[in-house]
Amino acid sequence: MRIEGENEINMTEASVKEPLVLFMPSGKRGRFPVGTPVLEAARKLGVYVESVCGGRATCGRCQIEVQEGNFAKHKIVSSLDHISEKGPKEERYEKIRGLPDGRRLSCSALILGDLVVDVPQDTVINAQVVRKAATDRVIERNAAVQLCYVEVDEPDMHKPLGDLDRLKVMLEKDWGWKDLLIAPHLIPQVQSILRKGNWGVTAAIHRDMDSSRPFIVALYPGLKNE
C-alpha cells in the first residue's frame, strides 16, 4: 500500500499496477494491490469503517457505496467494474438481511481498479449526529469502545492454554489487539460465556488514552451487533 498526497500522482510502473482508492468524505486515499478488500484498505488509511464480525460478512456494519464517473480533480475514473462481484458470503447476507441499492460489504468487496468509495454515515450505528445550520464539518469518529467478534478454538489437551488465553490469542490474530487486560469480574465468566456462544464471543474493548494497554470491559456470547 502507498498513501498518496493530495496533489501527488506518480505514474510509475508500480502505481499503474496498483489501483488508487479515494475514501469520502474523509478524502484519504492510497494505492493498493488488486484483490485487496476495501475494508482492509480503509483500515490501512485510517478511515473509520465500522465492523464487528471481523470480515465474516455477518454484521453488515461495513457497508460502502462505490461512486461512478470521472473525478477529474482527483484524477480518478471510478466504476462498478472496478470492484469484485458479490461472493457467497455477501449474497447470503443480502438474502437474509438485505442490502440497500448500491451498497456493498467492504469486507467482501475486492479492489480491481481505481475507486471512489463513500462511507455512509448511517452505517455507523454509534456515531453522534451534530447538526449546524451555518457550517458543515466532517468529524472523524474514533470510538473509545470497540466491539470485536471472534471464534475461539475449543480446548485441546495438546495445547495447554486456558479459555482466556485462547480468547486473547484470537483477538490478537483477528483484530491486532496485544497485551489485553480484562476486567476482574469477567475472568470467572469467560468459560461459561464461550460455551454459551458455542465458542463465538463478542468482546467490548476499551482504549484508554491514558493507558498503553487496551481493556476488555464486557463479553457477550455469539455475535453482538449493537
Coordinates of C-alpha atoms in Angstrom, one line a residue:
M1 CA 0.0 0.0 0.0
R2 CA 1.2 3.5 -0.8
I3 CA -0.5 6.6 0.5
E4 CA -0.9 9.4 -2.0
G5 CA -0.6 13.1 -1.2
E6 CA -3.5 15.3 -2.1
N7 CA -1.8 16.6 -5.3
E8 CA 0.8 13.8 -5.8
I9 CA 0.3 11.3 -8.6
N10 CA 3.5 9.4 -9.5
M11 CA 2.7 7.3 -12.6
T12 CA 5.4 4.7 -12.1
E13 CA 5.0 1.1 -13.1
A14 CA 4.1 0.2 -9.5
S15 CA 1.3 2.8 -9.4
V16 CA -0.2 1.7 -12.7
K17 CA -0.5 -1.9 -11.3
E18 CA -1.9 -0.7 -8.0
P19 CA -5.3 0.9 -8.2
L20 CA -5.9 4.3 -6.5
V21 CA -8.7 4.3 -3.9
L22 CA -10.2 7.5 -2.5
F23 CA -12.5 7.4 0.5
M24 CA -15.1 10.1 1.0
P25 CA -16.0 12.2 3.0
S26 CA -12.5 11.9 4.7
G27 CA -10.6 12.5 1.4
K28 CA -7.9 9.9 2.4
R29 CA -6.5 7.9 -0.5
G30 CA -3.8 5.4 -1.3
R31 CA -2.8 2.7 -3.8
F32 CA -3.4 -1.0 -3.1
P33 CA -2.7 -4.3 -4.9
V34 CA -5.6 -5.7 -6.9
G35 CA -7.6 -8.1 -4.8
T36 CA -7.3 -6.1 -1.6
P37 CA -10.6 -6.0 0.4
V38 CA -12.0 -2.5 0.6
L39 CA -12.2 -2.8 4.4
E40 CA -8.5 -3.6 4.7
A41 CA -7.7 -0.5 2.5
A42 CA -9.8 1.7 4.8
R43 CA -8.1 0.4 7.9
K44 CA -4.6 0.9 6.5
L45 CA -5.5 4.5 5.6
G46 CA -7.1 5.2 9.0
V47 CA -10.6 5.6 7.5
Y48 CA -13.2 4.5 10.1
V49 CA -15.5 1.8 8.6
E50 CA -17.4 0.0 11.4
S51 CA -17.1 -3.8 11.7
V52 CA -17.9 -6.2 14.4
C53 CA -17.7 -9.6 12.8
G54 CA -14.1 -9.4 11.7
G55 CA -14.7 -9.7 8.0
R56 CA -17.1 -12.6 8.1
A57 CA -19.9 -10.7 6.3
T58 CA -22.4 -11.3 9.1
C59 CA -22.7 -8.0 11.0
G60 CA -23.4 -5.7 8.0
R61 CA -21.8 -2.7 9.6
C62 CA -19.1 -2.3 7.0
Q63 CA -21.3 -1.1 4.1
I64 CA -19.9 1.2 1.5
E65 CA -21.0 2.8 -1.8
V66 CA -18.9 3.0 -5.0
Q67 CA -19.3 6.2 -7.0
E68 CA -19.2 6.0 -10.8
G69 CA -17.7 8.7 -13.1
N70 CA -14.6 10.7 -14.0
F71 CA -13.4 12.6 -10.9
A72 CA -11.0 15.0 -12.7
K73 CA -10.0 16.8 -9.5
H74 CA -8.6 13.6 -8.1
K75 CA -7.6 12.1 -11.5
I76 CA -9.7 9.0 -10.9
V77 CA -12.1 7.2 -13.1
S78 CA -14.3 5.2 -10.7
S79 CA -16.6 2.4 -11.9
L80 CA -18.6 -0.5 -10.6
D81 CA -16.5 -2.7 -12.9
H82 CA -13.5 -1.8 -10.6
I83 CA -14.9 -3.8 -7.7
S84 CA -15.4 -7.5 -7.4
E85 CA -18.9 -9.1 -7.9
K86 CA -20.7 -10.3 -4.8
G87 CA -19.4 -13.5 -3.4
P88 CA -21.3 -16.3 -1.5
K89 CA -21.0 -14.6 1.9
E90 CA -22.2 -11.2 0.7
E91 CA -25.1 -12.8 -1.3
R92 CA -26.1 -14.8 1.8
Y93 CA -26.1 -11.6 3.9
E94 CA -28.2 -9.8 1.3
K95 CA -30.7 -12.6 1.0
I96 CA -31.2 -12.9 4.8
R97 CA -30.9 -9.2 5.9
G98 CA -31.0 -7.2 2.7
L99 CA -28.7 -4.5 1.3
P100 CA -29.8 -1.1 0.0
D101 CA -29.3 -0.5 -3.7
G102 CA -25.7 0.3 -4.5
R103 CA -24.4 -0.8 -1.1
R104 CA -21.6 -3.4 -0.7
L105 CA -20.0 -5.1 2.3
S106 CA -16.4 -3.7 2.3
C107 CA -15.1 -6.9 4.0
S108 CA -16.1 -8.9 0.9
A109 CA -15.7 -6.4 -1.9
L110 CA -12.3 -6.6 -3.5
I111 CA -10.5 -3.7 -5.3
L112 CA -10.0 -4.4 -9.0
G113 CA -9.3 -0.8 -10.3
D114 CA -9.4 2.9 -9.3
L115 CA -12.3 3.6 -6.9
V116 CA -14.1 6.5 -5.2
V117 CA -15.7 5.0 -2.1
D118 CA -18.4 6.6 0.1
V119 CA -18.7 5.6 3.7
P120 CA -22.4 6.1 4.5
Q121 CA -22.8 7.7 7.9
D122 CA -26.0 5.8 8.6
T123 CA -23.9 2.6 8.9
V124 CA -22.0 4.0 11.9
I125 CA -24.6 3.0 14.5
N126 CA -22.9 4.5 17.5
A127 CA -22.0 7.8 15.8
Q128 CA -23.2 11.1 17.2
V129 CA -25.0 13.3 14.8
V130 CA -24.3 17.0 15.1
R131 CA -26.4 19.4 13.0
K132 CA -25.4 23.1 12.5
A133 CA -27.2 25.4 10.1
A134 CA -24.3 27.7 9.3
T135 CA -21.4 25.3 8.7
D136 CA -20.7 21.7 7.9
R137 CA -17.8 19.8 9.4
V138 CA -16.6 16.3 8.9
I139 CA -15.8 14.8 12.3
E140 CA -13.9 11.5 12.2
R141 CA -15.1 9.0 14.8
N142 CA -12.6 7.2 17.0
A143 CA -14.8 5.3 19.4
A144 CA -13.3 4.5 22.9
V145 CA -15.0 1.1 22.9
Q146 CA -14.9 -1.3 20.0
L147 CA -17.0 -4.5 19.6
C148 CA -14.9 -7.4 18.2
Y149 CA -16.3 -10.8 17.4
V150 CA -14.0 -13.8 17.3
E151 CA -14.4 -17.6 17.1
V152 CA -12.2 -19.2 19.8
D153 CA -10.6 -22.6 19.4
E154 CA -12.1 -25.3 21.6
P155 CA -10.0 -26.8 24.4
D156 CA -7.2 -29.1 23.2
M157 CA -5.3 -31.4 25.6
H158 CA -2.3 -31.0 23.3
K159 CA -2.4 -27.1 23.6
P160 CA -2.4 -26.3 27.3
L161 CA -4.0 -22.8 27.0
G162 CA -6.9 -21.7 29.2
D163 CA -10.1 -20.1 27.8
L164 CA -9.0 -16.6 28.5
D165 CA -5.6 -17.2 26.9
R166 CA -7.2 -18.6 23.7
L167 CA -9.6 -15.7 23.6
K168 CA -6.6 -13.3 23.7
V169 CA -4.8 -15.2 21.0
M170 CA -7.8 -14.8 18.7
L171 CA -8.3 -11.1 19.5
E172 CA -4.7 -10.5 18.5
K173 CA -4.9 -12.7 15.4
D174 CA -8.2 -11.3 14.0
W175 CA -8.1 -7.7 15.4
G176 CA -4.5 -6.9 16.2
W177 CA -5.1 -6.4 20.0
K178 CA -2.0 -7.0 22.0
D179 CA -1.3 -7.1 25.8
L180 CA -5.0 -7.1 26.6
L181 CA -6.2 -6.5 30.2
I182 CA -9.6 -7.8 31.4
A183 CA -12.0 -6.5 34.0
P184 CA -11.5 -8.8 37.1
H185 CA -15.3 -9.6 37.3
L186 CA -15.2 -11.1 33.8
I187 CA -12.5 -13.6 34.5
P188 CA -14.7 -16.3 36.2
Q189 CA -17.4 -15.7 33.4
V190 CA -15.1 -16.4 30.4
Q191 CA -15.7 -20.2 30.4
S192 CA -19.5 -20.0 30.6
I193 CA -19.7 -17.2 28.0
L194 CA -17.6 -19.1 25.5
R195 CA -19.7 -22.2 25.9
K196 CA -23.0 -20.3 25.7
G197 CA -21.9 -18.8 22.4
N198 CA -20.6 -22.1 21.0
W199 CA -17.1 -20.7 21.1
G200 CA -18.1 -17.5 19.4
V201 CA -17.8 -14.3 21.5
T202 CA -18.0 -10.6 21.1
A203 CA -15.5 -8.6 23.3
A204 CA -16.1 -4.9 24.1
I205 CA -12.6 -3.4 24.2
H206 CA -11.9 0.0 25.7
R207 CA -8.9 2.0 24.5
D208 CA -7.9 4.3 27.4
M209 CA -5.8 7.2 26.1
D210 CA -4.1 7.4 29.5
S211 CA -3.1 3.7 29.4
S212 CA -0.8 1.9 27.0
R213 CA -2.9 -1.3 27.3
P214 CA -6.4 -1.9 25.9
F215 CA -9.0 -3.3 28.3
I216 CA -11.8 -6.0 27.9
V217 CA -14.7 -4.4 29.6
A218 CA -17.5 -6.8 28.5
L219 CA -18.1 -10.1 26.9
Y220 CA -21.2 -11.4 25.1
P221 CA -21.9 -14.9 23.8
G222 CA -22.1 -15.0 20.0
L223 CA -22.2 -12.0 17.7
K224 CA -23.5 -8.8 19.4
N225 CA -24.2 -6.4 16.6
E226 CA -25.5 -3.3 18.5

